[in-house]
Short mmCIF file of N, CA and C in Angstrom, two decimals:
data_model
loop_
_atom_site.label_atom_id
_atom_site.label_comp_id
_atom_site.label_asym_id
_atom_site.label_seq_id
_atom_site.Cartn_x
_atom_site.Cartn_y
_atom_site.Cartn_z
N UNK A 1 50.36 -52.26 -95.37
CA UNK A 1 48.99 -51.90 -95.67
C UNK A 1 48.28 -53.12 -96.22
N UNK A 2 47.19 -53.48 -95.60
CA UNK A 2 46.35 -54.60 -96.06
C UNK A 2 45.34 -54.07 -97.06
N UNK A 3 45.28 -54.69 -98.22
CA UNK A 3 44.34 -54.28 -99.26
C UNK A 3 43.36 -55.41 -99.53
N UNK A 4 42.10 -55.08 -99.59
CA UNK A 4 41.04 -56.04 -99.93
C UNK A 4 40.28 -55.51 -101.13
N UNK A 5 39.96 -56.40 -102.05
CA UNK A 5 39.20 -56.03 -103.23
C UNK A 5 37.77 -56.52 -103.04
N UNK A 6 36.82 -55.62 -103.20
CA UNK A 6 35.40 -55.99 -103.14
C UNK A 6 34.88 -55.95 -104.57
N UNK A 7 34.46 -57.11 -105.06
CA UNK A 7 33.99 -57.24 -106.44
C UNK A 7 32.48 -57.48 -106.42
N UNK A 8 31.71 -56.40 -106.52
CA UNK A 8 30.26 -56.58 -106.50
C UNK A 8 29.73 -57.02 -107.86
N UNK A 9 28.67 -57.77 -107.82
CA UNK A 9 27.96 -58.13 -109.05
C UNK A 9 26.96 -57.04 -109.37
N UNK A 10 25.86 -57.42 -109.97
CA UNK A 10 24.83 -56.46 -110.33
C UNK A 10 23.87 -56.21 -109.18
N UNK A 11 23.67 -54.96 -108.85
CA UNK A 11 22.73 -54.58 -107.80
C UNK A 11 21.84 -53.47 -108.34
N UNK A 12 20.61 -53.47 -107.90
CA UNK A 12 19.63 -52.50 -108.38
C UNK A 12 19.87 -51.15 -107.72
N UNK A 13 20.64 -50.34 -108.40
CA UNK A 13 20.91 -48.98 -107.96
C UNK A 13 20.56 -48.03 -109.10
N UNK A 14 20.66 -46.75 -108.86
CA UNK A 14 20.41 -45.77 -109.90
C UNK A 14 21.37 -45.88 -111.06
N UNK A 15 22.52 -46.50 -110.81
CA UNK A 15 23.53 -46.65 -111.85
C UNK A 15 23.07 -47.55 -113.00
N UNK A 16 22.19 -48.51 -112.70
CA UNK A 16 21.71 -49.42 -113.76
C UNK A 16 20.20 -49.30 -113.96
N UNK A 17 19.64 -48.14 -113.65
CA UNK A 17 18.23 -47.89 -113.89
C UNK A 17 17.97 -47.91 -115.39
N UNK A 18 17.16 -48.86 -115.89
CA UNK A 18 16.96 -49.00 -117.33
C UNK A 18 16.44 -47.73 -118.01
N UNK A 19 15.53 -47.03 -117.38
CA UNK A 19 14.96 -45.83 -118.00
C UNK A 19 16.03 -44.77 -118.24
N UNK A 20 16.86 -44.55 -117.25
CA UNK A 20 17.93 -43.54 -117.39
C UNK A 20 18.98 -43.98 -118.38
N UNK A 21 19.37 -45.25 -118.34
CA UNK A 21 20.39 -45.74 -119.25
C UNK A 21 19.94 -45.66 -120.71
N UNK A 22 18.72 -46.09 -120.96
CA UNK A 22 18.21 -46.08 -122.34
C UNK A 22 18.05 -44.64 -122.82
N UNK A 23 17.56 -43.77 -121.95
CA UNK A 23 17.41 -42.37 -122.34
C UNK A 23 18.77 -41.76 -122.72
N UNK A 24 19.79 -42.02 -121.93
CA UNK A 24 21.13 -41.53 -122.23
C UNK A 24 21.69 -42.13 -123.50
N UNK A 25 21.41 -43.43 -123.70
CA UNK A 25 21.90 -44.11 -124.89
C UNK A 25 21.23 -43.56 -126.15
N UNK A 26 19.93 -43.30 -126.07
CA UNK A 26 19.20 -42.72 -127.21
C UNK A 26 19.76 -41.34 -127.54
N UNK A 27 20.05 -40.57 -126.50
CA UNK A 27 20.64 -39.24 -126.71
C UNK A 27 21.97 -39.35 -127.45
N UNK A 28 22.82 -40.27 -127.03
CA UNK A 28 24.11 -40.46 -127.71
C UNK A 28 23.91 -41.00 -129.12
N UNK A 29 22.95 -41.91 -129.28
CA UNK A 29 22.68 -42.51 -130.59
C UNK A 29 22.29 -41.44 -131.61
N UNK A 30 21.46 -40.52 -131.18
CA UNK A 30 21.00 -39.46 -132.08
C UNK A 30 22.14 -38.53 -132.50
N UNK A 31 23.19 -38.45 -131.71
CA UNK A 31 24.33 -37.60 -132.03
C UNK A 31 25.36 -38.31 -132.91
N UNK A 32 25.22 -39.62 -133.08
CA UNK A 32 26.15 -40.37 -133.92
C UNK A 32 25.97 -39.99 -135.39
N UNK A 33 27.06 -40.02 -136.16
CA UNK A 33 26.93 -39.83 -137.60
C UNK A 33 26.07 -40.95 -138.21
N UNK A 34 25.43 -40.65 -139.32
CA UNK A 34 24.53 -41.60 -139.97
C UNK A 34 25.26 -42.89 -140.36
N UNK A 35 26.51 -42.78 -140.78
CA UNK A 35 27.24 -43.99 -141.18
C UNK A 35 27.54 -44.90 -139.99
N UNK A 36 27.76 -44.31 -138.81
CA UNK A 36 27.97 -45.12 -137.61
C UNK A 36 26.66 -45.81 -137.21
N UNK A 37 25.55 -45.09 -137.30
CA UNK A 37 24.26 -45.70 -137.00
C UNK A 37 23.95 -46.83 -137.97
N UNK A 38 24.28 -46.63 -139.24
CA UNK A 38 24.05 -47.67 -140.24
C UNK A 38 24.93 -48.88 -139.99
N UNK A 39 26.15 -48.66 -139.53
CA UNK A 39 27.07 -49.78 -139.26
C UNK A 39 26.55 -50.67 -138.14
N UNK A 40 25.98 -50.05 -137.11
CA UNK A 40 25.42 -50.82 -136.00
C UNK A 40 24.03 -51.35 -136.32
N UNK A 41 23.26 -50.60 -137.07
CA UNK A 41 21.89 -50.99 -137.39
C UNK A 41 20.92 -50.47 -136.35
N UNK A 42 19.70 -50.19 -136.77
CA UNK A 42 18.69 -49.65 -135.86
C UNK A 42 18.30 -50.66 -134.78
N UNK A 43 18.44 -51.96 -135.07
CA UNK A 43 18.10 -52.99 -134.09
C UNK A 43 19.01 -52.93 -132.85
N UNK A 44 20.17 -52.32 -132.98
CA UNK A 44 21.12 -52.23 -131.87
C UNK A 44 20.51 -51.48 -130.69
N UNK A 45 19.76 -50.45 -130.98
CA UNK A 45 19.13 -49.65 -129.93
C UNK A 45 18.12 -50.48 -129.14
N UNK A 46 17.29 -51.25 -129.83
CA UNK A 46 16.31 -52.11 -129.15
C UNK A 46 16.96 -53.22 -128.36
N UNK A 47 18.02 -53.78 -128.92
CA UNK A 47 18.75 -54.84 -128.22
C UNK A 47 19.38 -54.31 -126.93
N UNK A 48 19.91 -53.10 -127.00
CA UNK A 48 20.49 -52.47 -125.81
C UNK A 48 19.43 -52.29 -124.73
N UNK A 49 18.25 -51.82 -125.13
CA UNK A 49 17.16 -51.59 -124.17
C UNK A 49 16.73 -52.91 -123.51
N UNK A 50 16.61 -53.99 -124.30
CA UNK A 50 16.22 -55.29 -123.74
C UNK A 50 17.28 -55.82 -122.78
N UNK A 51 18.54 -55.70 -123.17
CA UNK A 51 19.64 -56.19 -122.33
C UNK A 51 19.70 -55.42 -121.01
N UNK A 52 19.52 -54.12 -121.09
CA UNK A 52 19.55 -53.28 -119.88
C UNK A 52 18.43 -53.65 -118.93
N UNK A 53 17.24 -53.88 -119.47
CA UNK A 53 16.10 -54.27 -118.65
C UNK A 53 16.33 -55.64 -118.02
N UNK A 54 16.86 -56.58 -118.78
CA UNK A 54 17.16 -57.91 -118.25
C UNK A 54 18.21 -57.84 -117.15
N UNK A 55 19.25 -57.05 -117.36
CA UNK A 55 20.29 -56.89 -116.35
C UNK A 55 19.70 -56.35 -115.05
N UNK A 56 18.81 -55.41 -115.16
CA UNK A 56 18.18 -54.84 -113.97
C UNK A 56 17.32 -55.86 -113.24
N UNK A 57 16.57 -56.67 -114.01
CA UNK A 57 15.72 -57.69 -113.38
C UNK A 57 16.54 -58.77 -112.69
N UNK A 58 17.70 -59.12 -113.25
CA UNK A 58 18.53 -60.17 -112.67
C UNK A 58 19.37 -59.67 -111.50
N UNK A 59 19.46 -58.37 -111.35
CA UNK A 59 20.28 -57.80 -110.28
C UNK A 59 19.55 -57.90 -108.94
N UNK A 60 20.34 -57.95 -107.91
CA UNK A 60 19.80 -58.06 -106.56
C UNK A 60 19.43 -56.68 -106.01
N UNK A 61 18.39 -56.64 -105.21
CA UNK A 61 18.01 -55.40 -104.55
C UNK A 61 18.59 -55.31 -103.14
N UNK A 62 19.25 -56.37 -102.71
CA UNK A 62 19.81 -56.42 -101.34
C UNK A 62 21.25 -55.92 -101.33
N UNK A 63 21.43 -54.64 -101.11
CA UNK A 63 22.77 -54.05 -101.07
C UNK A 63 23.56 -54.48 -99.84
N UNK A 64 22.89 -55.17 -98.93
CA UNK A 64 23.58 -55.62 -97.72
C UNK A 64 24.71 -56.60 -98.04
N UNK A 65 24.64 -57.27 -99.18
CA UNK A 65 25.75 -58.16 -99.55
C UNK A 65 27.05 -57.37 -99.68
N UNK A 66 26.96 -56.21 -100.27
CA UNK A 66 28.15 -55.37 -100.46
C UNK A 66 28.58 -54.75 -99.14
N UNK A 67 27.63 -54.21 -98.39
CA UNK A 67 28.01 -53.57 -97.13
C UNK A 67 28.53 -54.59 -96.11
N UNK A 68 28.02 -55.80 -96.14
CA UNK A 68 28.55 -56.85 -95.26
C UNK A 68 29.99 -57.17 -95.62
N UNK A 69 30.30 -57.23 -96.91
CA UNK A 69 31.67 -57.49 -97.34
C UNK A 69 32.59 -56.34 -96.92
N UNK A 70 32.11 -55.13 -97.06
CA UNK A 70 32.90 -53.97 -96.63
C UNK A 70 33.15 -53.99 -95.13
N UNK A 71 32.12 -54.31 -94.37
CA UNK A 71 32.25 -54.37 -92.91
C UNK A 71 33.25 -55.43 -92.50
N UNK A 72 33.17 -56.60 -93.12
CA UNK A 72 34.12 -57.67 -92.80
C UNK A 72 35.55 -57.26 -93.15
N UNK A 73 35.72 -56.66 -94.31
CA UNK A 73 37.06 -56.24 -94.74
C UNK A 73 37.65 -55.19 -93.80
N UNK A 74 36.82 -54.30 -93.29
CA UNK A 74 37.31 -53.23 -92.43
C UNK A 74 37.52 -53.66 -90.98
N UNK A 75 36.68 -54.56 -90.48
CA UNK A 75 36.71 -54.88 -89.05
C UNK A 75 37.35 -56.21 -88.70
N UNK A 76 37.59 -57.05 -89.67
CA UNK A 76 38.17 -58.36 -89.40
C UNK A 76 39.65 -58.24 -89.04
N UNK A 77 40.09 -59.10 -88.13
CA UNK A 77 41.52 -59.09 -87.81
C UNK A 77 42.32 -59.77 -88.94
N UNK A 78 41.67 -60.62 -89.71
CA UNK A 78 42.32 -61.27 -90.87
C UNK A 78 41.42 -61.15 -92.10
N UNK A 79 41.38 -59.98 -92.70
CA UNK A 79 40.49 -59.81 -93.86
C UNK A 79 40.99 -60.59 -95.07
N UNK A 80 40.04 -61.02 -95.91
CA UNK A 80 40.41 -61.73 -97.12
C UNK A 80 40.93 -60.73 -98.14
N UNK A 81 41.65 -61.23 -99.14
CA UNK A 81 42.15 -60.33 -100.18
C UNK A 81 41.07 -60.00 -101.20
N UNK A 82 40.08 -60.90 -101.37
CA UNK A 82 38.98 -60.68 -102.32
C UNK A 82 37.65 -61.01 -101.68
N UNK A 83 36.67 -60.18 -101.99
CA UNK A 83 35.30 -60.42 -101.56
C UNK A 83 34.41 -60.33 -102.79
N UNK A 84 33.63 -61.35 -103.02
CA UNK A 84 32.67 -61.34 -104.12
C UNK A 84 31.28 -61.12 -103.52
N UNK A 85 30.62 -60.05 -103.92
CA UNK A 85 29.31 -59.73 -103.37
C UNK A 85 28.25 -59.93 -104.44
N UNK A 86 27.35 -60.86 -104.19
CA UNK A 86 26.28 -61.14 -105.14
C UNK A 86 26.50 -62.48 -105.83
N UNK A 87 25.40 -63.08 -106.28
CA UNK A 87 25.48 -64.41 -106.90
C UNK A 87 26.26 -64.36 -108.22
N UNK A 88 26.08 -63.32 -109.00
CA UNK A 88 26.77 -63.26 -110.28
C UNK A 88 28.26 -63.03 -110.12
N UNK A 89 28.64 -62.30 -109.09
CA UNK A 89 30.07 -62.09 -108.83
C UNK A 89 30.73 -63.40 -108.43
N UNK A 90 30.05 -64.19 -107.62
CA UNK A 90 30.62 -65.48 -107.21
C UNK A 90 30.68 -66.47 -108.36
N UNK A 91 29.69 -66.40 -109.22
CA UNK A 91 29.59 -67.36 -110.32
C UNK A 91 30.49 -67.00 -111.50
N UNK A 92 30.60 -65.73 -111.83
CA UNK A 92 31.31 -65.32 -113.03
C UNK A 92 32.59 -64.54 -112.73
N UNK A 93 32.45 -63.43 -112.01
CA UNK A 93 33.56 -62.51 -111.86
C UNK A 93 34.70 -63.04 -111.00
N UNK A 94 34.38 -63.73 -109.93
CA UNK A 94 35.43 -64.24 -109.05
C UNK A 94 36.29 -65.29 -109.76
N UNK A 95 35.71 -66.32 -110.39
CA UNK A 95 36.57 -67.26 -111.11
C UNK A 95 37.35 -66.58 -112.24
N UNK A 96 36.72 -65.62 -112.89
CA UNK A 96 37.39 -64.91 -114.00
C UNK A 96 38.58 -64.10 -113.51
N UNK A 97 38.51 -63.60 -112.28
CA UNK A 97 39.61 -62.79 -111.75
C UNK A 97 40.88 -63.60 -111.51
N UNK A 98 40.76 -64.91 -111.43
CA UNK A 98 41.93 -65.75 -111.24
C UNK A 98 42.51 -66.26 -112.55
N UNK A 99 41.86 -65.95 -113.66
CA UNK A 99 42.34 -66.37 -114.99
C UNK A 99 43.42 -65.41 -115.47
N UNK A 100 44.22 -65.85 -116.43
CA UNK A 100 45.20 -64.93 -117.03
C UNK A 100 44.50 -63.73 -117.67
N UNK A 101 45.20 -62.62 -117.75
CA UNK A 101 44.62 -61.38 -118.27
C UNK A 101 44.11 -61.56 -119.70
N UNK A 102 44.84 -62.30 -120.52
CA UNK A 102 44.43 -62.45 -121.92
C UNK A 102 43.08 -63.16 -122.03
N UNK A 103 42.84 -64.13 -121.11
CA UNK A 103 41.58 -64.86 -121.13
C UNK A 103 40.42 -64.02 -120.63
N UNK A 104 40.64 -63.30 -119.52
CA UNK A 104 39.57 -62.45 -118.99
C UNK A 104 39.26 -61.31 -119.96
N UNK A 105 40.26 -60.79 -120.66
CA UNK A 105 40.02 -59.76 -121.67
C UNK A 105 39.19 -60.31 -122.82
N UNK A 106 39.44 -61.54 -123.21
CA UNK A 106 38.70 -62.15 -124.33
C UNK A 106 37.25 -62.38 -123.95
N UNK A 107 37.01 -62.77 -122.69
CA UNK A 107 35.64 -63.03 -122.22
C UNK A 107 34.90 -61.71 -122.11
#
């Protein structure tokens, strides 16, 4: 059995929609005990919202990078063992996947 790993970077899908993510996070935040909220600080909620919005803006809207990798993996006579889809996957995740587990866990 030939196995290929497709490692996508960030893509603009419903999974990283900032409005939905922040709404869900606020819902969870309100259910946290007061001491847990105090430990993180109220600024944590705003920082999460900014980071989520930035992640969405930096993500690609072209899902064809992922589907092209899937097509190549399925139809190629010699598929690669790893496919990195997206600029961030090629820049960060692919090199990190070749590092020892302790290093990638630390990052």
